[in-house]
Coordinates of C-alpha atoms in Angstrom, one line a residue:
M1 CA 133.0 146.6 80.2
N2 CA 136.3 145.0 81.0
I3 CA 138.4 144.2 78.0
V4 CA 141.1 142.5 80.1
S5 CA 139.5 139.3 81.5
P6 CA 141.1 136.3 83.3
V7 CA 142.6 133.7 81.1
T8 CA 140.1 131.0 80.2
P9 CA 141.0 127.3 80.0
G10 CA 140.3 127.5 76.3
Q11 CA 142.9 130.1 75.8
V12 CA 145.4 128.1 77.8
S13 CA 144.8 124.9 75.8
F14 CA 145.0 127.0 72.6
L15 CA 148.4 128.4 73.6
L16 CA 149.7 125.0 74.7
G17 CA 148.5 123.5 71.4
I18 CA 150.0 126.2 69.1
I19 CA 153.4 126.9 70.9
P20 CA 154.9 123.5 69.9
V21 CA 153.7 124.1 66.3
I22 CA 155.5 127.4 66.2
I23 CA 158.6 126.0 67.8
A24 CA 158.7 123.1 65.3
W25 CA 158.2 125.6 62.4
I26 CA 161.0 127.8 63.5
Y27 CA 163.2 124.7 64.0
S28 CA 162.5 123.4 60.5
E29 CA 163.2 126.9 59.1
M30 CA 166.6 126.9 60.9
L31 CA 167.5 123.5 59.5
E32 CA 166.5 124.5 56.0
Y33 CA 168.7 127.7 56.3
R34 CA 171.6 125.7 57.7
K35 CA 171.3 123.1 54.9
N36 CA 171.2 125.9 52.3
T37 CA 174.3 127.6 53.7
L38 CA 176.2 124.3 53.8
I39 CA 175.3 123.6 50.2
S40 CA 176.4 127.0 49.1
K41 CA 179.8 126.7 50.9
A42 CA 180.5 123.3 49.4

């Protein structure tokens, strides 16, 4: 039984759907961190 199989369209659409969510989450975390550092410096 092959464990490694060709990528299915479902996997591709799943990745294309979740990658922007991860990027947006990381971006919002960076903005929160930057905002907190600016507040602590002020």
